């Protein structure tokens, strides 16, 4: 009898997921799998291709694909066997530890999650502008004038979350530095540089800055690995808030961007400044990586901390909840973990949304807070000349926190 009741309740219940990236698609898949009717509302007018660059594989990130779609790690990612720590100004190796991380590309994970969910109920061009209270409870309001009511609204609309802003009035706070990101194809660097970065996650440490680089698979338009590789890098610069940051984040049309300036819109002065700084501060393979990158772009690093993830029938997950900095490579994993935990609690409570959210929220808040504290601590040493010992357990990648 109880199972029947559970089935009926779940099969009738509707879920609206706002944001169709890693967090939103993982939520959509796991909630649909336990019987909900799920629709995804994504702001972008077309499928998210070319969005993001490399991602370090964490178990939570690929859990859905491995457990439920039959995908293999080999289809998604490339292996590595060590973490290397260099002085980026001399390219001198300061330390190396064994570590078997795998690396993937955003598109490989996104397309596989989307293939699993399908596109019938993946609604593009739907931009959330607010969560509003009506007599029927909280509903999602979109820029096209439509509103969506659902038994559960899962907001996975990323670091600049409109849902978080409406519900809590919290915006991401600039962390004091930006990251220049880019990718370089195998053919575009020398054999020596290619070999230098192979099979490892490499840190290039500087006094007030650091650069990371690692190989990622090249991915075709439909998310399949082509068999070729690229190098993915991120170079973090401290930039004071005010005129310096404004100059860097103002694009070629004169618009001050709040999150990223894409390559096509970089001003010539900023692009030249990027290359000149590489020539001045970086050595050997790190310098070549920058000079060979065809489309570098710049993103501000910002984080947001929240004390509430559930609001009646609305929840915030992933970056829309706590937005972390990238240093422990598990932001997307956190988004997926929030989604899995939500589905687990809905199953445990037989679809009682209020009970499920009450049980879900404290654990996921704790995960977000602990992870944010870890990546802030990493930033403190990495961007300010602190001691970053090779293999230190407190700075290990992943959601887990020592102790
Ligand atoms: C430089 C950098 C490197 C990173 N490296 C890693 C890594 O190696 N490993 C890792 O796990 N994580 C990494 N991350 C973090 C990771 O990118 C995010 O944590 C992760 O993408 C969060 O997933 P999400 O689904 O919550 O949000 P997002 O991926 O940001 O997705 C939000 C989605 O919502 C949509 N959206 C936004 N606003 C609206 C709206 N108003 N209405 C409707 N839709 C909307 C967006 O278009 C997008 O599709 C990195 C982040 C950065 C910046």
CSV table of C-alpha atoms and ligand atoms in Angstrom, one decimal:
chain,number,residue,atom,x,y,z
A,1,UNK,CA,0.0,0.0,0.0
A,2,UNK,CA,2.7,2.4,1.0
A,3,UNK,CA,4.6,1.9,-2.2
A,4,UNK,CA,1.5,2.5,-4.3
A,5,UNK,CA,0.9,5.7,-2.4
A,6,UNK,CA,4.4,6.8,-3.0
A,7,UNK,CA,4.2,6.0,-6.7
A,8,UNK,CA,1.0,8.0,-7.1
A,9,UNK,CA,2.3,11.0,-5.2
A,10,UNK,CA,5.5,11.1,-7.0
A,11,UNK,CA,4.1,10.5,-10.5
A,12,UNK,CA,1.7,13.4,-10.1
A,13,UNK,CA,4.3,15.8,-8.6
A,14,UNK,CA,5.8,18.3,-11.0
A,15,UNK,CA,9.3,19.7,-10.7
A,16,UNK,CA,10.6,22.8,-12.5
A,17,UNK,CA,14.4,23.0,-12.7
A,18,UNK,CA,15.8,26.5,-13.5
A,19,UNK,CA,19.2,26.4,-15.2
A,20,UNK,CA,20.2,23.5,-17.4
A,21,UNK,CA,23.9,23.0,-16.7
A,22,UNK,CA,25.6,20.4,-14.6
A,23,UNK,CA,23.6,20.9,-11.4
A,24,UNK,CA,20.2,21.4,-13.2
A,25,UNK,CA,20.6,18.4,-15.5
A,26,UNK,CA,21.8,16.1,-12.7
A,27,UNK,CA,18.8,17.2,-10.7
A,28,UNK,CA,16.5,16.7,-13.7
A,29,UNK,CA,17.8,13.2,-14.3
A,30,UNK,CA,17.7,12.0,-10.7
A,31,UNK,CA,14.3,13.4,-10.0
A,32,UNK,CA,12.8,12.1,-13.1
A,33,UNK,CA,14.3,8.7,-12.3
A,34,UNK,CA,12.3,8.6,-9.0
A,35,UNK,CA,9.0,9.4,-10.7
A,36,UNK,CA,8.7,13.2,-11.0
A,37,UNK,CA,7.5,15.1,-14.0
A,38,UNK,CA,10.5,17.4,-14.6
A,39,UNK,CA,10.9,20.4,-16.9
A,40,UNK,CA,14.1,22.3,-17.3
A,41,UNK,CA,14.1,26.0,-18.0
A,42,UNK,CA,17.5,27.3,-19.4
A,43,UNK,CA,18.3,30.9,-20.2
A,44,UNK,CA,20.5,30.3,-23.1
A,45,UNK,CA,18.8,30.4,-26.5
A,46,UNK,CA,20.7,27.3,-27.7
A,47,UNK,CA,22.4,24.2,-26.3
A,48,UNK,CA,25.3,25.1,-24.1
A,49,UNK,CA,28.3,24.3,-26.4
A,50,UNK,CA,31.8,25.6,-25.8
A,51,UNK,CA,30.8,26.8,-22.3
A,52,UNK,CA,33.5,26.3,-19.7
A,53,UNK,CA,36.7,24.6,-20.3
A,54,UNK,CA,38.4,21.8,-18.4
A,55,UNK,CA,37.0,20.0,-15.4
A,56,UNK,CA,38.8,17.7,-13.0
A,57,UNK,CA,36.6,14.6,-12.6
A,58,UNK,CA,35.2,14.1,-9.1
A,59,UNK,CA,33.0,11.1,-8.3
A,60,UNK,CA,29.9,13.2,-7.8
A,61,UNK,CA,30.3,14.9,-11.1
A,62,UNK,CA,30.1,11.7,-13.1
A,63,UNK,CA,28.0,9.6,-10.8
A,64,UNK,CA,24.9,9.8,-12.8
A,65,UNK,CA,26.6,9.0,-16.1
A,66,UNK,CA,28.5,6.0,-14.7
A,67,UNK,CA,25.7,4.6,-12.6
A,68,UNK,CA,22.7,5.2,-14.9
A,69,UNK,CA,23.8,5.6,-18.5
A,70,UNK,CA,26.5,3.0,-18.9
A,71,UNK,CA,29.1,5.7,-19.8
A,72,UNK,CA,32.7,4.9,-18.8
A,73,UNK,CA,35.4,7.1,-17.5
A,74,UNK,CA,37.3,6.4,-20.7
A,75,UNK,CA,34.6,7.8,-22.8
A,76,UNK,CA,34.5,11.0,-20.7
A,77,UNK,CA,38.0,11.8,-19.6
A,78,UNK,CA,41.7,11.4,-19.8
A,79,UNK,CA,43.9,10.0,-17.0
A,80,UNK,CA,46.9,11.5,-15.2
A,81,UNK,CA,49.4,10.2,-12.7
A,82,UNK,CA,50.8,13.1,-10.8
A,83,UNK,CA,50.6,16.6,-9.5
A,84,UNK,CA,53.5,18.8,-10.2
A,85,UNK,CA,54.5,22.0,-8.5
A,86,UNK,CA,56.7,24.5,-10.4
A,87,UNK,CA,58.1,27.9,-9.9
A,88,UNK,CA,56.4,29.5,-12.9
A,89,UNK,CA,59.0,32.1,-13.3
A,90,UNK,CA,61.8,29.6,-13.8
A,91,UNK,CA,59.9,26.4,-14.7
A,92,UNK,CA,61.9,24.7,-11.9
A,93,UNK,CA,60.1,21.7,-10.4
A,94,UNK,CA,59.6,22.2,-6.7
A,95,UNK,CA,57.8,19.0,-6.0
A,96,UNK,CA,55.8,16.1,-7.4
A,97,UNK,CA,53.3,13.7,-5.9
A,98,UNK,CA,51.5,10.7,-7.3
A,99,UNK,CA,47.8,11.4,-8.0
A,100,UNK,CA,45.5,9.7,-10.4
A,101,UNK,CA,43.1,12.5,-11.3
A,102,UNK,CA,41.2,12.3,-14.5
A,103,UNK,CA,40.3,15.4,-16.6
A,104,UNK,CA,37.3,16.0,-18.8
A,105,UNK,CA,35.8,18.9,-20.7
A,106,UNK,CA,32.6,20.7,-19.7
A,107,UNK,CA,30.9,19.7,-23.0
A,108,UNK,CA,31.6,16.0,-22.6
A,109,UNK,CA,29.7,15.9,-19.3
A,110,UNK,CA,27.0,18.4,-20.3
A,111,UNK,CA,26.1,16.6,-23.5
A,112,UNK,CA,26.0,13.2,-21.9
A,113,UNK,CA,23.7,14.5,-19.1
A,114,UNK,CA,21.5,16.1,-21.7
A,115,UNK,CA,21.4,12.9,-23.8
A,116,UNK,CA,20.2,11.1,-20.8
A,117,UNK,CA,17.5,13.6,-20.1
A,118,UNK,CA,16.5,14.4,-23.6
A,119,UNK,CA,15.5,17.7,-25.2
A,120,UNK,CA,11.7,17.4,-25.1
A,121,UNK,CA,11.4,19.0,-21.8
A,122,UNK,CA,14.6,21.1,-21.9
A,123,UNK,CA,13.2,24.6,-22.6
A,124,UNK,CA,15.7,27.0,-24.1
A,125,UNK,CA,15.5,30.8,-24.0
A,126,UNK,CA,13.7,30.8,-20.7
A,127,UNK,CA,15.3,33.4,-18.4
A,128,UNK,CA,14.2,33.5,-14.8
A,129,UNK,CA,13.6,37.0,-13.6
A,130,UNK,CA,12.3,36.3,-10.2
A,131,UNK,CA,10.6,34.0,-7.7
A,132,UNK,CA,7.2,35.5,-6.8
A,133,UNK,CA,4.6,34.6,-4.2
A,134,UNK,CA,1.1,33.9,-5.4
A,135,UNK,CA,-1.9,32.4,-3.8
A,136,UNK,CA,-0.7,29.1,-5.1
A,137,UNK,CA,2.7,29.5,-3.4
A,138,UNK,CA,6.1,30.5,-4.9
A,139,UNK,CA,6.3,30.4,-8.7
A,140,UNK,CA,9.1,31.1,-11.1
A,141,UNK,CA,8.7,34.1,-13.3
A,142,UNK,CA,10.4,34.3,-16.7
A,143,UNK,CA,11.5,37.2,-18.9
A,144,UNK,CA,9.1,36.2,-21.7
A,145,UNK,CA,6.2,37.0,-19.3
A,146,UNK,CA,5.4,33.4,-18.4
A,147,UNK,CA,5.2,31.9,-14.9
A,148,UNK,CA,5.8,28.3,-13.9
A,149,UNK,CA,4.2,26.8,-10.8
A,150,UNK,CA,5.4,23.4,-9.7
A,151,UNK,CA,5.4,21.2,-6.6
A,152,UNK,CA,9.1,21.8,-6.3
A,153,UNK,CA,11.2,24.4,-8.0
A,154,UNK,CA,14.9,23.6,-8.1
A,155,UNK,CA,17.0,26.7,-8.9
A,156,UNK,CA,20.3,25.8,-10.4
A,157,UNK,CA,20.9,29.1,-12.1
A,158,UNK,CA,24.6,29.4,-11.3
A,159,UNK,CA,26.8,31.9,-9.4
A,160,UNK,CA,24.9,35.0,-10.4
A,161,UNK,CA,21.6,33.3,-9.4
A,162,UNK,CA,18.5,35.4,-9.9
A,163,UNK,CA,16.7,33.0,-7.6
A,164,UNK,CA,19.3,33.6,-4.8
A,165,UNK,CA,19.2,37.3,-5.3
A,166,UNK,CA,15.4,37.4,-5.2
A,167,UNK,CA,15.0,35.1,-2.2
A,168,UNK,CA,17.9,36.2,-0.1
A,169,UNK,CA,19.2,39.4,-1.6
A,170,UNK,CA,22.7,37.9,-1.7
A,171,UNK,CA,25.0,38.6,-4.7
A,172,UNK,CA,28.4,37.0,-5.3
A,173,UNK,CA,31.3,39.0,-3.7
A,174,UNK,CA,34.4,39.7,-5.7
A,175,UNK,CA,37.3,37.7,-4.2
A,176,UNK,CA,40.0,40.2,-5.2
A,177,UNK,CA,41.3,38.3,-8.2
A,178,UNK,CA,40.4,37.2,-11.7
A,179,UNK,CA,41.3,34.2,-13.8
A,180,UNK,CA,42.5,34.2,-17.4
A,181,UNK,CA,41.4,31.0,-19.0
A,182,UNK,CA,42.2,29.3,-22.3
A,183,UNK,CA,42.9,26.1,-24.2
A,184,UNK,CA,45.6,25.2,-26.6
A,185,UNK,CA,45.5,22.4,-29.2
A,186,UNK,CA,48.2,19.8,-29.3
A,187,UNK,CA,49.4,21.1,-32.7
A,188,UNK,CA,49.8,24.7,-31.5
A,189,UNK,CA,52.6,24.1,-29.0
A,190,UNK,CA,56.1,22.7,-29.2
A,191,UNK,CA,56.6,19.0,-28.5
A,192,UNK,CA,58.6,20.0,-25.4
A,193,UNK,CA,55.8,22.0,-24.0
A,194,UNK,CA,53.2,19.4,-24.8
A,195,UNK,CA,55.4,16.8,-23.0
A,196,UNK,CA,56.0,19.1,-20.0
A,197,UNK,CA,52.3,19.2,-19.2
A,198,UNK,CA,51.3,15.6,-20.1
A,199,UNK,CA,50.0,13.2,-17.5
A,200,UNK,CA,49.8,15.7,-14.7
A,201,UNK,CA,48.0,18.5,-13.1
A,202,UNK,CA,50.6,21.3,-13.0
A,203,UNK,CA,50.8,24.3,-10.6
A,204,UNK,CA,53.0,27.2,-11.6
A,205,UNK,CA,53.5,29.2,-8.4
A,206,UNK,CA,54.4,32.9,-8.3
A,207,UNK,CA,54.6,35.3,-5.3
A,208,UNK,CA,51.2,36.8,-5.7
A,209,UNK,CA,49.6,34.6,-8.4
A,210,UNK,CA,49.5,31.1,-9.7
A,211,UNK,CA,48.7,29.3,-13.0
A,212,UNK,CA,47.4,25.8,-13.4
A,213,UNK,CA,47.5,23.6,-16.5
A,214,UNK,CA,46.3,20.2,-17.4
A,215,UNK,CA,45.5,18.1,-20.5
A,216,UNK,CA,41.8,17.7,-21.4
A,217,UNK,CA,40.1,15.7,-24.1
A,218,UNK,CA,39.1,17.5,-27.3
A,219,UNK,CA,35.3,17.1,-27.7
A,220,UNK,CA,33.2,17.1,-30.8
A,221,UNK,CA,30.0,19.1,-31.1
A,222,UNK,CA,27.9,16.2,-29.8
A,223,UNK,CA,30.1,15.7,-26.7
A,224,UNK,CA,32.2,12.8,-28.0
A,225,UNK,CA,35.9,12.6,-27.4
A,226,UNK,CA,37.8,12.9,-30.6
A,227,UNK,CA,40.9,11.1,-29.4
A,228,UNK,CA,42.9,14.3,-29.5
A,229,UNK,CA,43.9,16.4,-26.5
A,230,UNK,CA,44.2,20.0,-25.5
A,231,UNK,CA,45.9,21.9,-22.7
A,232,UNK,CA,43.6,23.8,-20.4
A,233,UNK,CA,45.0,26.7,-18.3
A,234,UNK,CA,43.9,29.2,-15.8
A,235,UNK,CA,46.1,32.1,-14.6
A,236,UNK,CA,44.9,33.9,-11.5
A,237,UNK,CA,45.8,37.6,-11.1
A,238,UNK,CA,45.1,39.8,-8.1
A,239,UNK,CA,43.3,42.9,-9.3
A,240,UNK,CA,42.1,45.6,-6.9
A,241,UNK,CA,38.4,46.5,-7.1
A,242,UNK,CA,38.0,49.9,-8.7
A,243,UNK,CA,39.6,51.4,-11.8
A,244,UNK,CA,42.0,48.5,-12.5
A,245,UNK,CA,39.2,45.9,-12.3
A,246,UNK,CA,36.8,48.2,-14.3
A,247,UNK,CA,39.4,48.6,-17.1
A,248,UNK,CA,40.0,44.8,-17.3
A,249,UNK,CA,36.3,43.9,-17.2
A,250,UNK,CA,35.2,46.6,-19.8
A,251,UNK,CA,34.8,45.0,-23.2
A,252,UNK,CA,35.5,46.4,-26.6
A,253,UNK,CA,32.0,47.9,-26.9
A,254,UNK,CA,32.6,49.8,-23.7
A,255,UNK,CA,30.3,47.7,-21.5
A,256,UNK,CA,31.5,46.8,-18.0
A,257,UNK,CA,31.0,43.1,-17.7
A,258,UNK,CA,30.3,41.6,-14.2
A,259,UNK,CA,31.4,38.0,-14.8
A,260,UNK,CA,33.5,37.4,-17.9
A,261,UNK,CA,34.8,39.1,-21.0
A,262,UNK,CA,34.8,36.6,-23.8
A,263,UNK,CA,37.8,36.6,-26.2
A,264,UNK,CA,35.9,38.3,-29.1
A,265,UNK,CA,35.1,41.2,-26.9
A,266,UNK,CA,38.5,41.7,-25.2
A,267,UNK,CA,40.0,45.1,-25.8
A,268,UNK,CA,43.3,45.1,-27.6
A,269,UNK,CA,45.0,46.8,-24.6
A,270,UNK,CA,43.8,44.0,-22.2
A,271,UNK,CA,44.9,41.3,-24.6
A,272,UNK,CA,48.3,42.9,-25.1
A,273,UNK,CA,48.6,43.4,-21.3
A,274,UNK,CA,47.9,39.7,-20.8
A,275,UNK,CA,50.6,38.7,-23.2
A,276,UNK,CA,53.1,41.2,-21.9
A,277,UNK,CA,52.7,40.0,-18.4
A,278,UNK,CA,53.2,36.4,-19.5
A,279,UNK,CA,56.5,37.5,-21.2
A,280,UNK,CA,57.5,39.3,-18.1
A,281,UNK,CA,56.6,36.8,-15.4
A,282,UNK,CA,56.4,33.3,-16.9
A,283,UNK,CA,59.1,31.1,-18.1
A,284,UNK,CA,59.4,28.2,-20.6
A,285,UNK,CA,56.3,26.1,-21.1
A,286,UNK,CA,54.0,28.4,-19.1
A,287,UNK,CA,54.9,31.3,-21.3
A,288,UNK,CA,54.4,29.3,-24.4
A,289,UNK,CA,51.0,28.2,-23.2
A,290,UNK,CA,49.9,31.8,-23.0
A,291,UNK,CA,51.4,32.9,-26.3
A,292,UNK,CA,49.8,30.0,-28.1
A,293,UNK,CA,46.3,30.3,-26.7
A,294,UNK,CA,44.0,31.4,-29.5
A,295,UNK,CA,41.1,32.6,-27.5
A,296,UNK,CA,42.0,33.5,-23.9
A,297,UNK,CA,39.3,35.1,-21.8
A,298,UNK,CA,39.0,36.6,-18.4
A,299,UNK,CA,36.5,35.8,-15.5
A,300,UNK,CA,36.2,37.4,-12.1
A,301,UNK,CA,36.5,35.1,-9.1
A,302,UNK,CA,33.7,35.6,-6.7
A,303,UNK,CA,32.0,33.7,-4.0
A,304,UNK,CA,28.7,33.7,-2.2
A,305,UNK,CA,27.8,32.2,1.2
A,306,UNK,CA,24.2,31.5,2.2
A,307,UNK,CA,22.5,30.2,5.3
A,308,UNK,CA,19.3,28.9,3.7
A,309,UNK,CA,18.8,26.7,0.7
A,310,UNK,CA,15.1,25.8,1.0
A,311,UNK,CA,12.2,28.3,0.8
A,312,UNK,CA,8.9,26.5,1.0
A,313,UNK,CA,8.7,24.6,-2.3
A,314,UNK,CA,11.8,26.3,-3.8
A,315,UNK,CA,15.4,25.2,-3.4
A,316,UNK,CA,18.8,26.5,-4.4
A,317,UNK,CA,21.5,24.1,-5.5
A,318,UNK,CA,25.0,24.2,-6.9
A,319,UNK,CA,26.6,27.6,-7.5
A,320,UNK,CA,23.1,29.2,-7.1
A,321,UNK,CA,23.4,28.2,-3.4
A,322,UNK,CA,27.0,28.5,-2.1
A,323,UNK,CA,29.3,29.7,-4.9
A,324,UNK,CA,32.8,28.5,-4.3
A,325,UNK,CA,36.1,29.5,-5.9
A,326,UNK,CA,37.6,27.0,-8.3
A,327,UNK,CA,40.7,25.9,-6.4
A,328,UNK,CA,39.6,22.4,-5.2
A,329,UNK,CA,38.0,21.6,-8.5
A,330,UNK,CA,34.7,20.4,-7.1
A,331,UNK,CA,32.2,23.2,-7.8
A,332,UNK,CA,30.3,21.1,-10.4
A,333,UNK,CA,30.6,18.1,-8.1
A,334,UNK,CA,28.9,20.1,-5.3
A,335,UNK,CA,26.1,20.9,-7.7
A,336,UNK,CA,25.6,17.3,-8.5
A,337,UNK,CA,25.9,16.2,-4.9
A,338,UNK,CA,23.1,18.7,-3.9
A,339,UNK,CA,20.9,17.1,-6.6
A,340,UNK,CA,21.6,13.5,-5.5
A,341,UNK,CA,21.0,14.3,-1.8
A,342,UNK,CA,17.7,16.0,-2.7
A,343,UNK,CA,16.5,12.9,-4.6
A,344,UNK,CA,17.7,10.7,-1.7
A,345,UNK,CA,15.6,12.6,0.8
A,346,UNK,CA,12.5,12.7,-1.4
A,347,UNK,CA,12.8,8.9,-1.7
A,348,UNK,CA,13.3,8.5,2.0
A,349,UNK,CA,10.3,10.7,2.8
A,350,UNK,CA,8.1,9.0,0.1
A,351,UNK,CA,7.7,12.3,-1.7
A,352,UNK,CA,6.8,14.5,1.2
A,353,UNK,CA,8.5,17.6,0.0
A,354,UNK,CA,8.5,19.6,3.3
A,355,UNK,CA,10.0,16.7,5.2
A,356,UNK,CA,12.5,16.0,2.5
A,357,UNK,CA,13.7,19.6,2.4
A,358,UNK,CA,13.9,19.8,6.2
A,359,UNK,CA,16.2,16.8,6.2
A,360,UNK,CA,18.2,17.8,3.1
A,361,UNK,CA,19.0,21.4,3.8
A,362,UNK,CA,21.3,21.2,6.9
A,363,UNK,CA,23.6,18.6,5.3
A,364,UNK,CA,24.0,20.4,2.0
A,365,UNK,CA,24.6,23.8,3.8
A,366,UNK,CA,27.3,22.1,5.8
A,367,UNK,CA,28.9,20.7,2.6
A,368,UNK,CA,28.8,24.1,0.9
A,369,UNK,CA,30.3,26.0,3.9
A,370,UNK,CA,33.1,23.5,4.5
A,371,UNK,CA,34.0,23.5,0.8
A,372,UNK,CA,34.0,27.3,0.6
A,373,UNK,CA,36.2,27.5,3.7
A,374,UNK,CA,38.6,25.1,2.0
A,375,UNK,CA,38.9,27.0,-1.3
A,376,UNK,CA,39.2,30.3,0.5
A,377,UNK,CA,42.1,29.0,2.5
A,378,UNK,CA,43.7,27.7,-0.7
A,379,UNK,CA,43.3,31.1,-2.3
A,380,UNK,CA,44.9,32.8,0.7
A,381,UNK,CA,48.2,30.9,0.1
A,382,UNK,CA,48.1,30.6,-3.7
A,383,UNK,CA,47.4,34.3,-4.3
A,384,UNK,CA,49.5,35.7,-1.5
A,385,UNK,CA,52.8,33.8,-1.6
A,386,UNK,CA,51.9,31.4,1.2
A,387,UNK,CA,53.3,28.0,1.7
A,388,UNK,CA,51.6,25.5,-0.7
A,389,UNK,CA,53.3,22.2,0.1
A,390,UNK,CA,53.1,19.5,-2.5
A,391,UNK,CA,50.4,17.0,-1.7
A,392,UNK,CA,49.1,18.8,1.4
A,393,UNK,CA,46.0,17.0,2.5
A,394,UNK,CA,44.1,20.2,3.5
A,395,UNK,CA,44.4,21.4,-0.1
A,396,UNK,CA,43.4,18.1,-1.7
A,397,UNK,CA,40.9,18.4,-4.6
A,398,UNK,CA,37.3,17.4,-4.0
A,399,UNK,CA,34.4,18.1,-1.7
A,400,UNK,CA,35.9,16.4,1.3
A,401,UNK,CA,37.5,18.3,4.0
A,402,UNK,CA,40.2,16.7,6.2
A,403,UNK,CA,38.8,15.8,9.7
B,1,LIG,C1,37.6,29.0,-13.7
B,1,LIG,C2,36.7,27.9,-13.2
B,1,LIG,C3,37.2,26.6,-13.2
B,1,LIG,C4,36.4,25.6,-12.6
B,1,LIG,N1,36.9,24.3,-12.6
B,1,LIG,C5,36.1,23.3,-12.1
B,1,LIG,C6,36.5,22.0,-12.0
B,1,LIG,O1,37.6,21.6,-12.4
B,1,LIG,N2,35.7,21.1,-11.4
B,1,LIG,C7,34.5,21.4,-10.9
B,1,LIG,O2,33.8,20.5,-10.4
B,1,LIG,N3,34.0,22.7,-11.0
B,1,LIG,C8,34.8,23.6,-11.5
B,1,LIG,N4,34.3,24.9,-11.6
B,1,LIG,C9,33.1,25.2,-11.0
B,1,LIG,C10,32.0,24.9,-11.9
B,1,LIG,O3,32.1,25.5,-13.1
B,1,LIG,C11,30.6,25.3,-11.2
B,1,LIG,O4,30.7,25.1,-9.9
B,1,LIG,C12,29.5,24.5,-11.8
B,1,LIG,O5,29.4,24.8,-13.2
B,1,LIG,C13,28.2,24.8,-11.1
B,1,LIG,O6,27.2,24.1,-11.7
B,1,LIG,P1,25.8,24.8,-11.7
B,1,LIG,O7,24.9,23.9,-12.5
B,1,LIG,O8,25.4,25.0,-10.3
B,1,LIG,O9,25.9,26.2,-12.3
B,1,LIG,P2,26.4,26.7,-13.8
B,1,LIG,O10,27.2,25.6,-14.4
B,1,LIG,O11,26.9,28.0,-13.6
B,1,LIG,O12,25.0,26.7,-14.6
B,1,LIG,C14,24.0,27.6,-14.4
B,1,LIG,C15,23.0,27.5,-15.6
B,1,LIG,O13,21.9,28.3,-15.3
B,1,LIG,C16,21.6,29.1,-16.5
B,1,LIG,N5,21.1,30.4,-16.0
B,1,LIG,C17,21.7,31.4,-15.4
B,1,LIG,N6,20.8,32.3,-15.1
B,1,LIG,C18,19.6,31.9,-15.5
B,1,LIG,C19,18.3,32.5,-15.4
B,1,LIG,N7,18.1,33.7,-14.9
B,1,LIG,N8,17.3,31.8,-15.9
B,1,LIG,C20,17.5,30.5,-16.5
B,1,LIG,N9,18.7,29.9,-16.6
B,1,LIG,C21,19.7,30.6,-16.1
B,1,LIG,C22,23.0,29.3,-17.1
B,1,LIG,O14,22.9,29.6,-18.5
B,1,LIG,C23,23.6,27.9,-16.9
B,1,LIG,O15,23.3,27.0,-17.9
B,1,LIG,C24,35.1,25.9,-12.1
B,1,LIG,C25,34.6,27.2,-12.2
B,1,LIG,C26,35.4,28.2,-12.7
B,1,LIG,C27,34.9,29.7,-12.7
